[in-house]
Coordinates of C-alpha atoms in Angstrom, one line a residue:
X1 CA -25.1 -15.5 -21.5
X2 CA -23.4 -16.6 -17.5
X3 CA -23.8 -14.2 -15.1
X4 CA -20.5 -12.0 -14.2
X5 CA -18.8 -12.4 -10.4
X6 CA -19.2 -9.2 -8.6
X7 CA -16.1 -8.0 -7.5
X8 CA -16.4 -5.8 -4.6
X9 CA -13.6 -2.8 -3.6
X10 CA -13.8 -0.7 -0.2
X11 CA -11.4 2.3 -0.4
X12 CA -12.0 1.9 -4.4
X13 CA -12.0 6.1 -4.6
X14 CA -8.2 5.8 -3.2
X15 CA -5.0 5.7 -5.0
X16 CA -4.8 2.0 -5.5
X17 CA -8.3 1.8 -5.4
X18 CA -8.8 3.8 -8.4
X19 CA -6.8 2.0 -10.4
X20 CA -7.3 -1.5 -10.0
X21 CA -11.3 -0.5 -11.1
X22 CA -9.9 0.3 -13.9
X23 CA -8.1 -2.8 -14.7
X24 CA -10.7 -5.3 -13.6
X25 CA -12.2 -7.4 -16.4
X26 CA -15.7 -5.8 -17.5
X27 CA -16.1 -9.2 -19.4
X28 CA -15.6 -11.1 -16.3
X29 CA -16.3 -9.2 -13.3
X30 CA -19.8 -6.6 -11.6
X31 CA -17.6 -3.8 -10.3
X32 CA -18.6 -2.7 -7.8
X33 CA -17.2 1.1 -5.6
X34 CA -17.4 1.6 -2.0
X35 CA -16.5 5.2 -1.0
X36 CA -17.8 7.5 1.8
X37 CA -18.7 10.1 -1.6
X38 CA -20.3 8.6 -4.3
X39 CA -18.8 11.3 -7.2
X40 CA -15.7 9.7 -5.3
X41 CA -15.8 6.9 -8.1
X42 CA -17.9 8.5 -10.4
X43 CA -15.8 7.8 -13.3
X44 CA -14.9 4.4 -13.0
X45 CA -16.6 1.8 -14.9
X46 CA -19.2 0.0 -12.8
X47 CA -21.5 1.1 -10.1
X48 CA -20.7 3.5 -7.4
X49 CA -22.5 2.5 -3.7
X50 CA -21.7 4.8 -0.6
X51 CA -21.4 3.3 2.7
X52 CA -18.8 4.2 5.9
X53 CA -17.2 1.8 7.1
X54 CA -16.9 3.2 10.7
X55 CA -21.5 2.4 10.1
X56 CA -21.4 -1.4 9.2
X57 CA -25.7 -1.0 9.0
X58 CA -24.4 1.6 5.7
X59 CA -23.7 -1.8 4.2
X60 CA -24.8 -4.8 6.3
X61 CA -26.4 -6.1 2.7
X62 CA -24.4 -5.7 0.3
X63 CA -21.9 -8.7 0.2
X64 CA -23.0 -11.9 -0.4
X65 CA -22.0 -15.4 -1.2
X66 CA -19.9 -15.7 -4.7
X67 CA -18.7 -11.4 -4.4
X68 CA -15.0 -11.5 -4.5
X69 CA -14.3 -8.9 -2.1
X70 CA -11.4 -6.7 -2.0
X71 CA -10.1 -3.6 1.4
X72 CA -7.5 -1.2 -0.2
X73 CA -9.8 1.1 2.3
X74 CA -7.8 -0.1 5.1
X75 CA -6.5 -3.3 7.7
X76 CA -7.9 -1.6 10.4
X77 CA -11.4 -2.0 8.7
X78 CA -11.1 -5.6 8.3
X79 CA -13.4 -6.5 11.1
X80 CA -16.1 -4.8 9.8
X81 CA -15.7 -5.9 6.5
X82 CA -16.2 -9.4 8.0
X83 CA -18.9 -8.5 10.4
X84 CA -21.1 -8.8 6.7
X85 CA -19.0 -10.8 5.4
X86 CA -21.3 -14.3 4.2
X87 CA -18.5 -17.1 5.2
X88 CA -19.5 -18.2 1.7
X89 CA -18.1 -15.3 -0.4
X90 CA -15.6 -16.7 -2.9
X91 CA -12.7 -14.1 -1.4
X92 CA -11.4 -11.7 0.3
X93 CA -8.4 -10.5 -0.6
X94 CA -7.2 -7.9 2.2
X95 CA -4.4 -5.0 1.8
X96 CA -1.7 -4.5 4.6
X97 CA 1.5 -3.2 4.9
X98 CA 4.8 -5.7 5.9
X99 CA 5.2 -2.7 8.0
X100 CA 3.6 -4.7 10.5
X101 CA 7.3 -6.6 10.4
X102 CA 8.4 -3.4 12.5
X103 CA 10.0 -4.1 15.4
X104 CA 9.6 -0.5 17.1
X105 CA 5.6 0.1 18.8
X106 CA 4.3 1.3 16.2
X107 CA -0.2 2.0 17.0
X108 CA -0.1 1.0 12.5
X109 CA 1.2 -2.4 12.6
X110 CA -1.1 -3.6 15.1
X111 CA -3.8 -2.6 13.7
X112 CA -2.1 -4.7 10.3
X113 CA -1.2 -7.5 12.3
X114 CA -4.9 -7.6 14.5
X115 CA -6.4 -8.3 10.8
X116 CA -4.2 -11.3 10.4
X117 CA -5.4 -12.5 13.2
X118 CA -9.2 -11.7 12.6
X119 CA -8.8 -13.2 8.4
X120 CA -7.0 -16.6 10.4
X121 CA -9.9 -17.4 13.1
X122 CA -12.2 -16.0 10.6
X123 CA -14.1 -19.6 8.5
X124 CA -14.1 -17.9 5.0
X125 CA -11.9 -17.9 1.9
X126 CA -9.6 -14.6 2.7
X127 CA -5.8 -13.9 1.8
X128 CA -3.8 -10.9 2.9
X129 CA -1.3 -8.6 0.8
X130 CA 1.1 -6.9 2.7
X131 CA 3.6 -4.3 0.1
X132 CA 6.5 -2.5 1.2
X133 CA 6.5 1.2 1.1
X134 CA 4.2 2.0 -1.9
X135 CA 4.8 4.0 -5.4
X136 CA 3.8 4.8 -8.2
X137 CA 0.7 7.0 -8.1
X138 CA -0.7 10.1 -8.7
X139 CA -0.7 12.7 -5.4
X140 CA 1.3 9.7 -3.3
X141 CA 3.2 11.2 -0.4
X142 CA 6.1 9.0 -0.6
X143 CA 8.8 9.9 -3.5
X144 CA 7.3 13.2 -4.1
X145 CA 8.2 14.9 -1.0
X146 CA 11.4 13.0 -0.9
X147 CA 11.9 15.0 -4.5
X148 CA 10.7 18.0 -2.6
X149 CA 13.5 18.4 -0.4
X150 CA 16.0 17.1 -2.4
X151 CA 14.7 20.1 -5.2
X152 CA 14.9 22.7 -1.9
X153 CA 17.5 21.5 0.1
X154 CA 20.2 19.4 -2.2
X155 CA 21.5 17.2 1.0
X156 CA 19.5 15.0 2.4
X157 CA 21.3 13.6 6.9
X158 CA 20.2 9.9 7.1
X159 CA 21.9 8.2 10.3
X160 CA 23.3 4.6 10.3
X161 CA 25.7 6.0 6.7
X162 CA 22.6 5.4 5.0
X163 CA 23.0 1.8 4.9
X164 CA 19.7 0.2 6.4
X165 CA 17.2 -1.6 3.6
X166 CA 14.6 -0.4 0.9
X167 CA 12.5 -2.3 -1.0
X168 CA 10.0 -0.5 -3.0
X169 CA 6.7 -1.9 -4.4
X170 CA 4.8 0.0 -7.8
X171 CA 1.0 0.7 -7.4
X172 CA 0.5 -1.0 -10.6
X173 CA 2.7 -4.5 -9.1
X174 CA 0.4 -4.3 -6.0
X175 CA -2.5 -3.7 -8.2
X176 CA -1.0 -6.5 -11.0
X177 CA -0.5 -9.0 -7.2
X178 CA -4.0 -8.0 -5.9
X179 CA -5.5 -9.2 -10.2
X180 CA -3.5 -12.7 -10.0
X181 CA -4.7 -13.4 -6.1
X182 CA -7.8 -13.2 -7.3
X183 CA -9.8 -16.8 -7.7
X184 CA -6.7 -18.7 -6.9
X185 CA -6.9 -21.3 -4.9
X186 CA -3.4 -21.6 -3.9
X187 CA -3.8 -17.7 -2.2
X188 CA -6.1 -18.9 -0.1
X189 CA -5.5 -18.1 3.9
X190 CA -2.2 -17.1 2.6
X191 CA -0.5 -13.5 4.1
X192 CA 2.1 -12.8 1.0
X193 CA 4.7 -9.9 1.6
X194 CA 5.9 -8.3 -1.9
X195 CA 8.1 -5.2 -2.7
X196 CA 9.9 -4.7 -5.7
X197 CA 12.5 -6.8 -7.0
X198 CA 15.6 -6.4 -5.1
X199 CA 16.4 -3.5 -1.7
X200 CA 17.8 -0.7 -2.3
X201 CA 20.4 1.4 0.6
X202 CA 18.9 4.4 1.6
X203 CA 21.3 6.4 0.7
X204 CA 21.0 4.7 -3.3
X205 CA 17.0 5.2 -2.6
X206 CA 17.4 9.1 -2.3
X207 CA 20.5 9.0 -4.9
X208 CA 18.1 7.6 -7.8
X209 CA 15.1 9.7 -6.9
X210 CA 17.3 12.7 -7.5
X211 CA 18.8 11.6 -10.8
X212 CA 15.2 10.3 -11.6
X213 CA 13.6 13.6 -11.1
X214 CA 16.2 15.8 -12.4
X215 CA 17.7 16.9 -9.3
X216 CA 20.8 15.9 -7.2
X217 CA 21.4 16.3 -3.3
X218 CA 24.1 14.4 -1.3
X219 CA 24.0 12.8 1.4
X220 CA 25.1 13.1 4.9
X221 CA 25.0 11.2 7.3
X222 CA 23.5 12.0 10.4
X223 CA 23.1 11.2 14.3
X224 CA 20.4 9.8 15.0
X225 CA 19.3 12.4 17.7
X226 CA 19.9 15.0 14.6
X227 CA 17.9 13.5 12.3
X228 CA 15.1 13.4 14.6
X229 CA 15.8 17.3 15.7
X230 CA 15.1 18.6 12.3
X231 CA 12.8 16.2 11.3
X232 CA 10.7 18.5 14.4
X233 CA 11.3 21.6 13.0
X234 CA 9.5 20.8 9.4
X235 CA 6.6 21.4 11.3
X236 CA 7.2 24.8 11.3
X237 CA 8.5 24.9 7.9
X238 CA 5.4 25.8 5.9
X239 CA 6.7 24.4 2.4
X240 CA 7.5 21.5 3.6
X241 CA 6.3 18.2 4.2
X242 CA 6.3 17.0 7.9
X243 CA 8.8 13.8 9.0
X244 CA 8.1 12.4 12.8
X245 CA 9.7 11.0 14.3
X246 CA 8.5 7.4 14.0
X247 CA 9.9 7.1 10.1
X248 CA 13.2 9.1 11.4
X249 CA 13.0 5.7 13.7
X250 CA 12.7 3.8 10.9
X251 CA 14.9 5.1 9.3
X252 CA 16.9 2.6 11.0
X253 CA 15.4 -0.5 10.1
X254 CA 15.5 -2.7 7.1
X255 CA 12.8 -3.5 5.2
X256 CA 14.1 -5.8 2.8
X257 CA 12.0 -9.0 2.7
X258 CA 11.9 -12.4 1.2
X259 CA 9.8 -12.5 -2.8
X260 CA 9.4 -16.5 -2.2
X261 CA 6.3 -16.1 -1.6
X262 CA 5.3 -13.7 -3.9
X263 CA 6.8 -15.1 -7.2
X264 CA 6.1 -19.1 -6.1
X265 CA 2.1 -18.1 -5.5
X266 CA 1.6 -15.3 -7.2
X267 CA 4.3 -15.7 -9.9
X268 CA 4.5 -11.3 -10.0
X269 CA 7.3 -9.9 -11.9
X270 CA 7.7 -6.5 -10.5
X271 CA 9.6 -3.8 -12.3
X272 CA 12.6 -2.4 -10.5
X273 CA 12.8 1.0 -9.5
X274 CA 14.6 2.3 -11.9
X275 CA 11.9 2.0 -14.3
X276 CA 9.3 2.3 -11.7
X277 CA 10.8 5.8 -10.7
X278 CA 11.1 6.6 -14.6
X279 CA 7.9 6.1 -15.0
X280 CA 6.0 8.1 -11.8
X281 CA 8.2 11.2 -13.2
X282 CA 7.9 11.2 -16.7
X283 CA 4.1 10.9 -15.5
X284 CA 4.1 14.0 -13.1
X285 CA 5.3 16.2 -16.8

């Protein structure tokens, strides 16, 4: 019987990591789930490995030649992983973010751009996938908190009359993209944007969330400065999650992307937003 390829998942205890570990073929891969806490991955298939990505000594001997390594922890840890990663591995897949395309000053975008630059300078085989907003995992903090605002207030203020575009992708489709990218020669040394099949305006985004969660709401066009003030006030309301000024600023920015590379290199056909919302709120009942 041929030896299985080892698949090492950094950030396996996260929402995407848990789904990926569960969906990986145990007949094909020896799965190693890396997290800071042993109990966080004890329920997952494969074996756990405790490491702190802020301390390379904790995993310096983990990665071997011919391994597939997947970084779901955060793109900023790419340098630490590369430090311990021989160029003779089969593939390194890093999850970045389309946030790196923003025109606004953004520390998270800088971290993703830095990770990509490090990969491009590395001699080994790498792939970086840049998803748009990820939704659909139990406990994620994007769609659910918006549903909470809708339920509480029924009125959602948006700058630019809610006409800016967004193109979210379901977490299961992100995992599918990783599985499709694994061990594919055409994906080596590629930076690939991944997103839902079509962009929607923020106004329709809000209304679709309302409908799927069993609520209704009105979108109120509002000056950006006033929205910023309202966002600031959310910090002082105990029953609401806070909204940052950077999040309001990015509401003014279109976040639609060209998915042709995703289609050509991965062959990914993601679910539409309505279908993803139906799955999400059905699982929350």
